[in-house]
PDB file of C-alpha atoms and ligand atoms in Angstrom:
ATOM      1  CA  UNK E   1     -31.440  95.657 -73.721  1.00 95.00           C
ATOM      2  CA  UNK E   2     -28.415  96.892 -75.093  1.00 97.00           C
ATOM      3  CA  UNK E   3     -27.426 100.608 -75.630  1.00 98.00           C
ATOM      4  CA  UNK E   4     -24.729 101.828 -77.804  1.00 98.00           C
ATOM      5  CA  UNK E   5     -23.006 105.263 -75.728  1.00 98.00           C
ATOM      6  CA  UNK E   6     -20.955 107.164 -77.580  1.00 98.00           C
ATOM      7  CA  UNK E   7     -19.276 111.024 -77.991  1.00 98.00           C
ATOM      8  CA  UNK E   8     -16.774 113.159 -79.002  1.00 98.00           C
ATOM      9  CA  UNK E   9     -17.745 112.350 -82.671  1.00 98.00           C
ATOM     10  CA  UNK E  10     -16.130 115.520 -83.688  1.00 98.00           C
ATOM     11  CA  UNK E  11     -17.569 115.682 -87.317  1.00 98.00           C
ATOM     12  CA  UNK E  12     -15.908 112.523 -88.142  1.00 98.00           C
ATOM     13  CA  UNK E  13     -18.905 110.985 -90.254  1.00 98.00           C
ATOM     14  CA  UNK E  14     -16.700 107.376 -91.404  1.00 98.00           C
ATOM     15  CA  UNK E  15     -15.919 107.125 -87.424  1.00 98.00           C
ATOM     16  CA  UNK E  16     -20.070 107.783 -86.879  1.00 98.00           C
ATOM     17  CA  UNK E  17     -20.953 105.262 -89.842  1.00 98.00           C
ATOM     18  CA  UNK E  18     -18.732 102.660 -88.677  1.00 98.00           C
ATOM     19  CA  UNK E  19     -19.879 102.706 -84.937  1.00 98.00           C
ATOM     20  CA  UNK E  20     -23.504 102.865 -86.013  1.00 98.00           C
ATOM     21  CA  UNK E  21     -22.911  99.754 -87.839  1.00 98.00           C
ATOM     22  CA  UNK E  22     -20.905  97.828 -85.370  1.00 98.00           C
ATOM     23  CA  UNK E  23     -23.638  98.491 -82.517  1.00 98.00           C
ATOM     24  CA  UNK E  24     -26.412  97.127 -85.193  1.00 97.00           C
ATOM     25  CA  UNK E  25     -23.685  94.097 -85.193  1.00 98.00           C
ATOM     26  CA  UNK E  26     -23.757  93.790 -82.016  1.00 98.00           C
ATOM     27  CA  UNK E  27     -27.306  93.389 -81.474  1.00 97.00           C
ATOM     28  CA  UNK E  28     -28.108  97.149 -79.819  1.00 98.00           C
ATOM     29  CA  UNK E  29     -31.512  98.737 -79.968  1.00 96.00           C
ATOM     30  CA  UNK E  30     -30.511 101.755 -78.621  1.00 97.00           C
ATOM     31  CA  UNK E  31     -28.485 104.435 -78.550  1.00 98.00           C
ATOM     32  CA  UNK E  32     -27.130 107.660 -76.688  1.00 98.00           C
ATOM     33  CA  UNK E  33     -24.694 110.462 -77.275  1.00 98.00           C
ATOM     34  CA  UNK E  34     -22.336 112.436 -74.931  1.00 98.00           C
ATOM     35  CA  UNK E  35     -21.913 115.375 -76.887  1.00 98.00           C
ATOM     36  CA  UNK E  36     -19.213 117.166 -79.097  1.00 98.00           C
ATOM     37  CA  UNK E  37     -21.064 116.141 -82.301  1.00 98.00           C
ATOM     38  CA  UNK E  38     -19.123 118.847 -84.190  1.00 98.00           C
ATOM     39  CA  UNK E  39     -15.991 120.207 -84.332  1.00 96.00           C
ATOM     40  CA  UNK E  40     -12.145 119.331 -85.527  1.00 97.00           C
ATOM     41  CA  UNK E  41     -13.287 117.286 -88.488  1.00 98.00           C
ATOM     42  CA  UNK E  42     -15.068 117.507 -92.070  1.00 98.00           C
ATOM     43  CA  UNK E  43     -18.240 116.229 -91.425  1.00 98.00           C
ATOM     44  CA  UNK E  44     -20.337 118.331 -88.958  1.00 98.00           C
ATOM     45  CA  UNK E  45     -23.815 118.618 -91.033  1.00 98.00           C
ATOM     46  CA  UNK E  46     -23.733 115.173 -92.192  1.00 98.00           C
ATOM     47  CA  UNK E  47     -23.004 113.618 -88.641  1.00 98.00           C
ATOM     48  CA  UNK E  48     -25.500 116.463 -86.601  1.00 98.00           C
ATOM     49  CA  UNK E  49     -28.004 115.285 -88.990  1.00 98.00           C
ATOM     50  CA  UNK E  50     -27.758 111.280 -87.963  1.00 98.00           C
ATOM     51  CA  UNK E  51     -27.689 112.282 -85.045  1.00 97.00           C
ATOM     52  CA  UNK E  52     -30.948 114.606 -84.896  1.00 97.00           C
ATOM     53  CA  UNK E  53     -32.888 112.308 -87.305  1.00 97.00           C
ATOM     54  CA  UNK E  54     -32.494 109.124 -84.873  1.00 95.00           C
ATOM     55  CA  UNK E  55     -33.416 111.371 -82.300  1.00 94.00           C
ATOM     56  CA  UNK E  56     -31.890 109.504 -79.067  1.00 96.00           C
ATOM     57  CA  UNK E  57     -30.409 111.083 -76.028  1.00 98.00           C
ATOM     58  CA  UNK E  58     -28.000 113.663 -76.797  1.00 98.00           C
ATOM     59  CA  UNK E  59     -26.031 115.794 -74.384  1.00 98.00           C
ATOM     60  CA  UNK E  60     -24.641 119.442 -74.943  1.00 98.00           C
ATOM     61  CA  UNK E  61     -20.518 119.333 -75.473  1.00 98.00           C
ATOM     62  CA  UNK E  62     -18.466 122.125 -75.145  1.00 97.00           C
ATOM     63  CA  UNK E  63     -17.559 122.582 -79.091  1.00 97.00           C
ATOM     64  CA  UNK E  64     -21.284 122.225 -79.551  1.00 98.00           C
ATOM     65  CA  UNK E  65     -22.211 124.812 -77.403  1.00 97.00           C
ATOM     66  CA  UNK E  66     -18.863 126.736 -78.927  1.00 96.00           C
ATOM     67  CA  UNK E  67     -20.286 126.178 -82.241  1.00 97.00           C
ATOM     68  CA  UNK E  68     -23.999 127.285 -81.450  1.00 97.00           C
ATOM     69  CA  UNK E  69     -22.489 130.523 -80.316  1.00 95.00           C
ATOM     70  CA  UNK E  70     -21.305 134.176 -81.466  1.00 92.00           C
ATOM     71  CA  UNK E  71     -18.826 134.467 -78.585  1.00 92.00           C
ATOM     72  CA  UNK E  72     -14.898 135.245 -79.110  1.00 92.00           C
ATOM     73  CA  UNK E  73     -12.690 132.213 -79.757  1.00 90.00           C
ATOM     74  CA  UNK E  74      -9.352 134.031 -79.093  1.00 88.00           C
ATOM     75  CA  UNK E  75      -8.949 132.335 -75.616  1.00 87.00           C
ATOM     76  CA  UNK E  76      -8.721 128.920 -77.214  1.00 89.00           C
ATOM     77  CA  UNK E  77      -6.088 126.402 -78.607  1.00 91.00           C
ATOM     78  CA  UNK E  78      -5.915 127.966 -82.301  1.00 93.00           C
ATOM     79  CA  UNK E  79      -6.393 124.751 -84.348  1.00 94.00           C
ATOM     80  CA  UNK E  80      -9.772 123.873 -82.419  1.00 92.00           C
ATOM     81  CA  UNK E  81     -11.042 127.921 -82.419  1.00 94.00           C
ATOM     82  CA  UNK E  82      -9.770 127.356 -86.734  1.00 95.00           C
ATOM     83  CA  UNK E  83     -11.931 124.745 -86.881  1.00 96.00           C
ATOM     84  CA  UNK E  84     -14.854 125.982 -84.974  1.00 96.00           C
ATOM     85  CA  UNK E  85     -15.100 129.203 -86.962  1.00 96.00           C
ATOM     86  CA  UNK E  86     -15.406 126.825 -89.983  1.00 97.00           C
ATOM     87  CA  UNK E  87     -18.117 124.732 -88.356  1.00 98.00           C
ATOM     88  CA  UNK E  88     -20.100 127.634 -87.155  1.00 97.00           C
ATOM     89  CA  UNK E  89     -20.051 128.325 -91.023  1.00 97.00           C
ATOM     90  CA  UNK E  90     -21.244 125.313 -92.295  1.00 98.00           C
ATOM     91  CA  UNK E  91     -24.284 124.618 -89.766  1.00 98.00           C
ATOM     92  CA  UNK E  92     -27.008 126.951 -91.080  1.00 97.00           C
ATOM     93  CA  UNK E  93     -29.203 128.565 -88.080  1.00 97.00           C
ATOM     94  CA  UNK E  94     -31.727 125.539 -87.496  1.00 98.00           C
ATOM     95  CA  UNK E  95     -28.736 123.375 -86.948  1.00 98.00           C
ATOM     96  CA  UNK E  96     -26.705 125.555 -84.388  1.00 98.00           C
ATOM     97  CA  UNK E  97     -30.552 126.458 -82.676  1.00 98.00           C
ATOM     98  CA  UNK E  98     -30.118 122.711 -82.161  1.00 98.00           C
ATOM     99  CA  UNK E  99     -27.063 122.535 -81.094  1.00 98.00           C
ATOM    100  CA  UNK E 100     -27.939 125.286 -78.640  1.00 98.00           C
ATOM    101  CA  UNK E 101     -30.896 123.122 -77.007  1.00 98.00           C
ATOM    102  CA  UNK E 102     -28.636 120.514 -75.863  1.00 98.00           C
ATOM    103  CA  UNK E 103     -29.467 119.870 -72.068  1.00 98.00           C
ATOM    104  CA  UNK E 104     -26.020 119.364 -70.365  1.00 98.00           C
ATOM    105  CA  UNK E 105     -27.379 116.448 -68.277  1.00 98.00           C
ATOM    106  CA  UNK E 106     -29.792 114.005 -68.628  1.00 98.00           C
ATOM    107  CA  UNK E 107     -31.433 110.743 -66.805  1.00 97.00           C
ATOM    108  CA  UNK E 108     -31.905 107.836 -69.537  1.00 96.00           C
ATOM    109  CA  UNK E 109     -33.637 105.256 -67.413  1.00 91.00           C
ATOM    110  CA  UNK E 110     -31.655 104.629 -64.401  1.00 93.00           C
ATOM    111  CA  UNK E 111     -27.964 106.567 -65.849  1.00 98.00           C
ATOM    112  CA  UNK E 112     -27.357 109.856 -66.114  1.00 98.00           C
ATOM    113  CA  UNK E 113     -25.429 111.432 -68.862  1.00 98.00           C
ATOM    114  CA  UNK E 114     -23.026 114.356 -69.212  1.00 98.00           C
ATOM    115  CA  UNK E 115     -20.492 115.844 -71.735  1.00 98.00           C
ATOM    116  CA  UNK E 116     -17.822 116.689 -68.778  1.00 98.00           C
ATOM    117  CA  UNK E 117     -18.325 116.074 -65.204  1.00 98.00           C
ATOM    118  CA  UNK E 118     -21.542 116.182 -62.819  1.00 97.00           C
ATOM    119  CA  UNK E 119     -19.311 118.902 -60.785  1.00 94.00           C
ATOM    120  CA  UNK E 120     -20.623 122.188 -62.546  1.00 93.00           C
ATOM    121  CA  UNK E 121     -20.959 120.694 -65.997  1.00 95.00           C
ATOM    122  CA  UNK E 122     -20.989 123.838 -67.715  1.00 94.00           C
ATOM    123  CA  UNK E 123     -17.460 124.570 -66.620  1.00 95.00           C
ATOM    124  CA  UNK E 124     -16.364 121.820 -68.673  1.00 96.00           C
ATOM    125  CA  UNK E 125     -13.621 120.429 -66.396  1.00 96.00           C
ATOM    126  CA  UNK E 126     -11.615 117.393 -67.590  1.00 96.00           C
ATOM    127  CA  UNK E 127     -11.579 114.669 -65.520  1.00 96.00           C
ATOM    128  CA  UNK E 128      -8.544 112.538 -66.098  1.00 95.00           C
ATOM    129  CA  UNK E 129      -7.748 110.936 -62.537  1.00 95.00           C
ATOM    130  CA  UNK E 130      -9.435 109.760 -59.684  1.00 94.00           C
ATOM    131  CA  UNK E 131      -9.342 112.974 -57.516  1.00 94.00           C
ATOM    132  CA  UNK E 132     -11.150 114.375 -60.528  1.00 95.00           C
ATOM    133  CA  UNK E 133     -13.696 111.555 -60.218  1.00 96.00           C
ATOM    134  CA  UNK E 134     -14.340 112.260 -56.717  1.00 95.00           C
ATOM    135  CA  UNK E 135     -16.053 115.766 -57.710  1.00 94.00           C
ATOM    136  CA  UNK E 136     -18.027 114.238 -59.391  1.00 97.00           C
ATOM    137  CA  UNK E 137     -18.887 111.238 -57.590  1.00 97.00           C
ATOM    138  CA  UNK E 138     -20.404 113.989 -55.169  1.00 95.00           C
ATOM    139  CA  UNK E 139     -23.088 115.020 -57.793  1.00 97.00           C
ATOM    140  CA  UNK E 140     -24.086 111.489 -59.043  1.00 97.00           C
ATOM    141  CA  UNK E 141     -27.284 109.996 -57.511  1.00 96.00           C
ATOM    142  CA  UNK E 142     -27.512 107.284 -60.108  1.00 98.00           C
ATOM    143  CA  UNK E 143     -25.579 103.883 -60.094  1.00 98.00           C
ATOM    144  CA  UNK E 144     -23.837 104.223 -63.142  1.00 98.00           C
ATOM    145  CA  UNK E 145     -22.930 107.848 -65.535  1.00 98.00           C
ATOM    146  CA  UNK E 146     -21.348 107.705 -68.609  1.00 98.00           C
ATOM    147  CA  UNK E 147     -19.580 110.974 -70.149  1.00 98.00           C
ATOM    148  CA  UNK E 148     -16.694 111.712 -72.475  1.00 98.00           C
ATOM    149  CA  UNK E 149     -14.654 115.292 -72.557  1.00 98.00           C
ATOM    150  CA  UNK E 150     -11.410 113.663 -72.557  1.00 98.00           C
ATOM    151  CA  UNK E 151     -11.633 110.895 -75.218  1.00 98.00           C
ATOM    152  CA  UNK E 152      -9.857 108.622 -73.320  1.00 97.00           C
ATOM    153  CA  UNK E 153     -11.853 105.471 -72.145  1.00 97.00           C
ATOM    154  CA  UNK E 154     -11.612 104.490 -69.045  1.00 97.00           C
ATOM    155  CA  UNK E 155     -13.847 103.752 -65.664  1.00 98.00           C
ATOM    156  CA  UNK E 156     -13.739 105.073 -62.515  1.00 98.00           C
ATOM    157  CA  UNK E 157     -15.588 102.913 -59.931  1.00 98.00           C
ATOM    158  CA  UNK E 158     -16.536 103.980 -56.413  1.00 98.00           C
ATOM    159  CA  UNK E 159     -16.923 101.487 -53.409  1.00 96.00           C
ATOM    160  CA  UNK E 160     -15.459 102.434 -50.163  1.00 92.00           C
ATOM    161  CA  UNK E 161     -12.560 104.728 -52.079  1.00 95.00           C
ATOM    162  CA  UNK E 162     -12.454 105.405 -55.924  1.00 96.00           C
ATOM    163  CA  UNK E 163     -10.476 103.696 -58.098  1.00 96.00           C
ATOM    164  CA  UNK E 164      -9.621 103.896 -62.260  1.00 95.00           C
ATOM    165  CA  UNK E 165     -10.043 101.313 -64.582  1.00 93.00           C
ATOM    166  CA  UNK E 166      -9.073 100.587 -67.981  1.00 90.00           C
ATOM    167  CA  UNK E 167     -10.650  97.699 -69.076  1.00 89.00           C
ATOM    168  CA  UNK E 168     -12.098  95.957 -72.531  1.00 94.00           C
ATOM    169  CA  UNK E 169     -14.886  95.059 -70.229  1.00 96.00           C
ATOM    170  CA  UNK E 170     -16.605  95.660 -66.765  1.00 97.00           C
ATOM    171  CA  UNK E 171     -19.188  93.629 -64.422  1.00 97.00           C
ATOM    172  CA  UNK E 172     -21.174  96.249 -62.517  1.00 97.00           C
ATOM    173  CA  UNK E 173     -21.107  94.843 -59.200  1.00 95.00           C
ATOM    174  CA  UNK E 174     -23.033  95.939 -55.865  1.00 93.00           C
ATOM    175  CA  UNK E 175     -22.663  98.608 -53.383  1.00 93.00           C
ATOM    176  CA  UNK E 176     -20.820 100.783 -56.148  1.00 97.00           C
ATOM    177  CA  UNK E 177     -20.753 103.323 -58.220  1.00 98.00           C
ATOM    178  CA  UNK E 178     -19.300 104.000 -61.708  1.00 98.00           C
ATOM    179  CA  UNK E 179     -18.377 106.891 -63.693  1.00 98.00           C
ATOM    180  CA  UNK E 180     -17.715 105.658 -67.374  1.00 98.00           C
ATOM    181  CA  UNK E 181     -16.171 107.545 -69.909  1.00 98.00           C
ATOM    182  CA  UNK E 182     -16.928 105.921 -73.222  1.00 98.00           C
ATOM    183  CA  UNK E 183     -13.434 107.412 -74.901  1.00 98.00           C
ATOM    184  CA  UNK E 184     -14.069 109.494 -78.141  1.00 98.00           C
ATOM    185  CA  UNK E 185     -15.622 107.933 -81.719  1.00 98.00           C
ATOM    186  CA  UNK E 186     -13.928 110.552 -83.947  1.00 98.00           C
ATOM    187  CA  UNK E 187     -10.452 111.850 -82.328  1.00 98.00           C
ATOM    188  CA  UNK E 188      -9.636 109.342 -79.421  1.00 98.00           C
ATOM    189  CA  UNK E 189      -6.784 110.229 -77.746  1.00 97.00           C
ATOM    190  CA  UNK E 190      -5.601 107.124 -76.063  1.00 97.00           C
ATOM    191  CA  UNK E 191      -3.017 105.847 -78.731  1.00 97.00           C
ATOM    192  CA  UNK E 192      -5.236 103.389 -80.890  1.00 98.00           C
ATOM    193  CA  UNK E 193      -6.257 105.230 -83.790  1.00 98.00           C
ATOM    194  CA  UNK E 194     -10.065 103.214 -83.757  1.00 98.00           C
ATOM    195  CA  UNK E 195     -13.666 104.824 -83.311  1.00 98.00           C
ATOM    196  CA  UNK E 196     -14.063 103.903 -79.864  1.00 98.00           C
ATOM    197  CA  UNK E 197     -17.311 103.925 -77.704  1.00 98.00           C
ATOM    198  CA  UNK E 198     -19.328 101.397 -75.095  1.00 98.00           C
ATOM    199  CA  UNK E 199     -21.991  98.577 -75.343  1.00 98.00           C
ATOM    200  CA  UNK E 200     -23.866  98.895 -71.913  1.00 98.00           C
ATOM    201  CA  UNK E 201     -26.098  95.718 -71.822  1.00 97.00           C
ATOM    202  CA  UNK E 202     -28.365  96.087 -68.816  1.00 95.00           C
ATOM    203  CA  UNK E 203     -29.800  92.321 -67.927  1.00 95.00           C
ATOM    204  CA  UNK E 204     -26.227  91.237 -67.420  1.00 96.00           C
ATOM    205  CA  UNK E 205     -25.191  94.548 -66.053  1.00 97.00           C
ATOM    206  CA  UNK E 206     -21.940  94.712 -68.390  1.00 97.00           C
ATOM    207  CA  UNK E 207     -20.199  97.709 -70.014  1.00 98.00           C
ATOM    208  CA  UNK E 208     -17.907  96.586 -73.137  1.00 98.00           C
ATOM    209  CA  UNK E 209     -15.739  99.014 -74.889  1.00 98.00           C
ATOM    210  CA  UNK E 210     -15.723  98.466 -78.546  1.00 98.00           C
ATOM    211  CA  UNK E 211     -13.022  99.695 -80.966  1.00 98.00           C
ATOM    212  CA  UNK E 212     -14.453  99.698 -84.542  1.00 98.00           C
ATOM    213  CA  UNK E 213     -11.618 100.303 -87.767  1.00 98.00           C
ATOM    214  CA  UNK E 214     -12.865 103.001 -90.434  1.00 98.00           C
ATOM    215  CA  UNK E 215     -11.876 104.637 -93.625  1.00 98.00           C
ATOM    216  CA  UNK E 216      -9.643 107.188 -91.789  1.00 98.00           C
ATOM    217  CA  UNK E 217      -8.117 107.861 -95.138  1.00 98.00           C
ATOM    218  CA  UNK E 218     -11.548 109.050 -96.329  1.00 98.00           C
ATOM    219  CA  UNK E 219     -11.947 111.493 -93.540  1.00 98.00           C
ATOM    220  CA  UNK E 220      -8.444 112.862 -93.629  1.00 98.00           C
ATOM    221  CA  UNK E 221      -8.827 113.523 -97.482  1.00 98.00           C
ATOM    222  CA  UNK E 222     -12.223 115.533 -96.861  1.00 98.00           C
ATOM    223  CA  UNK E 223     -10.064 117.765 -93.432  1.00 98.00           C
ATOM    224  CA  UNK E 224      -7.455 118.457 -96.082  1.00 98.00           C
ATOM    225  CA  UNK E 225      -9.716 119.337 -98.824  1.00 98.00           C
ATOM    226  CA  UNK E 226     -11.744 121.832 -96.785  1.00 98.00           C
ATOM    227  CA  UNK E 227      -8.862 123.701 -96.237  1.00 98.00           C
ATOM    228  CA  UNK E 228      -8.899 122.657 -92.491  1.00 98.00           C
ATOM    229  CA  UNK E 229      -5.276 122.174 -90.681  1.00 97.00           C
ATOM    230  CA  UNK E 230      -3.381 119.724 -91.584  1.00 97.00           C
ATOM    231  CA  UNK E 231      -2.534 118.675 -87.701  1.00 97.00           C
ATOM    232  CA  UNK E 232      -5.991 117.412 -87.321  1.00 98.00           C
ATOM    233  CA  UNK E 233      -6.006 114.861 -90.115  1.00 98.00           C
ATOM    234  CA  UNK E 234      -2.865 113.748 -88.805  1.00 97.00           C
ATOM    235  CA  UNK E 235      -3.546 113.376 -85.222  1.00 97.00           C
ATOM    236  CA  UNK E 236      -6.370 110.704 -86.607  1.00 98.00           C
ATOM    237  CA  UNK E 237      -3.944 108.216 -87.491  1.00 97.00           C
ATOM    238  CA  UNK E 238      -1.814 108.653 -84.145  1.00 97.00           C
ATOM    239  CA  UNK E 239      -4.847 108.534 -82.061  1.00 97.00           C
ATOM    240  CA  UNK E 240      -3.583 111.633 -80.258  1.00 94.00           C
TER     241      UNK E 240
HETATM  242 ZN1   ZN R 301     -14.434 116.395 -77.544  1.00 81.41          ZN
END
């Protein structure tokens, strides 16, 4: 079986269309998201809505749970709290309600998922080295977790110490574990500008990274036209 795993879609519905149809490509049957299906970009009813109506596993992100909310945004970087107090007025109540009924961690067959980190997941901690992977290599019980938070791809793999990979592909071997993080389909921040998420196939126990081109023009006309800033239709085409 093969399972599409992807996040950090941020409301970037060309980015969602383009994975969607790369995984069908690619001969998956299934999918799962990581969370942060709104936020930064254009899209965030059109893309909550593909998500909701294919109803797969879906994990709570932090500018989900941000958008789902009343709470004060004052504390946060002022382009994403711009753009959240825009989202929270596009979704009408059903749509943040659910938003707001996102688990932060789930079991899909034998992997867990989660937005952040297994280490207190609601704190929303950023795990970008392997000292940060070692938290949360603490809290994971199953073989393999994907998550996303950072939207940079990359694997951290546990055997006798834990060690970071960044990799088009990886063979799950024995006697380890791994903690993936399947980069970000709608803002990755890794320096290629492409929707990026994973194709775990579980008979040959591999986990590919795909990178998928899509009509970023599109999507940055729609941030500009909805009056949203200008920095976030431009960090698309850097990949920043
Ligand atoms: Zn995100």
């Amino acid at each position: 079986m093969r399972t599409a795993i992807f996040g950090d879609i941020h409301a970037n519905l060309e980015a969602l269309e383009a994975v969607m149809a790369d995984a069908k490509l690619q001969g998956v049957t299934d999918f799962v998201c990581l969370g942060d299906v709104v936020g930064y970009n254009a899209d965030p009813v059109a893309c909550l809505n593909i998500i909701r109506e294919m109803n797969f596993p879906t994990v709570k992100g932090n500018h989900d749970s941000d958008a789902s909310e009343n709470h004060s945004l004052e504390n946060m970087n002022p382009v994403a709290a711009f753009a959240l107090q825009w989202t929270r007025e596009q979704l009408d109540e059903d749509q943040r309600l659910w938003l707001k009924r996102l688990r932060m961690v789930r079991q899909v067959s034998d992997y867990t998922i989660v937005h952040s980190t297994l280490d207190q997941p609601v704190n929303w901690n950023y795990v970008t080295n392997r000292f940060d992977a070692m938290s949360n290599f603490s809290y994971q019980f199953t073989k393999l977790c994907f998550h996303g938070h950072t939207h940079v791809p990359k694997v951290y793999v546990k055997s006798d110490k834990v060690r970071e990979v960044t990799a088009d592909s990886v063979k799950i071997e024995a006697n380890a574990k791994y903690f993936i993080n399947a980069g970000s389909v709608g803002q990755p921040r890794d320096g290629d500008p492409r929707a990026c998420y994973v194709i775990y196939d579980n008979e040959s126990e591999i986990i590919v990274f795909r990178r998928v081109d899509y009509d970023m023009a599109k999507t940055q006309e729609k941030i500009l036209a909805a009056g949203l800033p200008e920095m976030l239709a431009e960090r698309l085409a850097e990949g920043r």
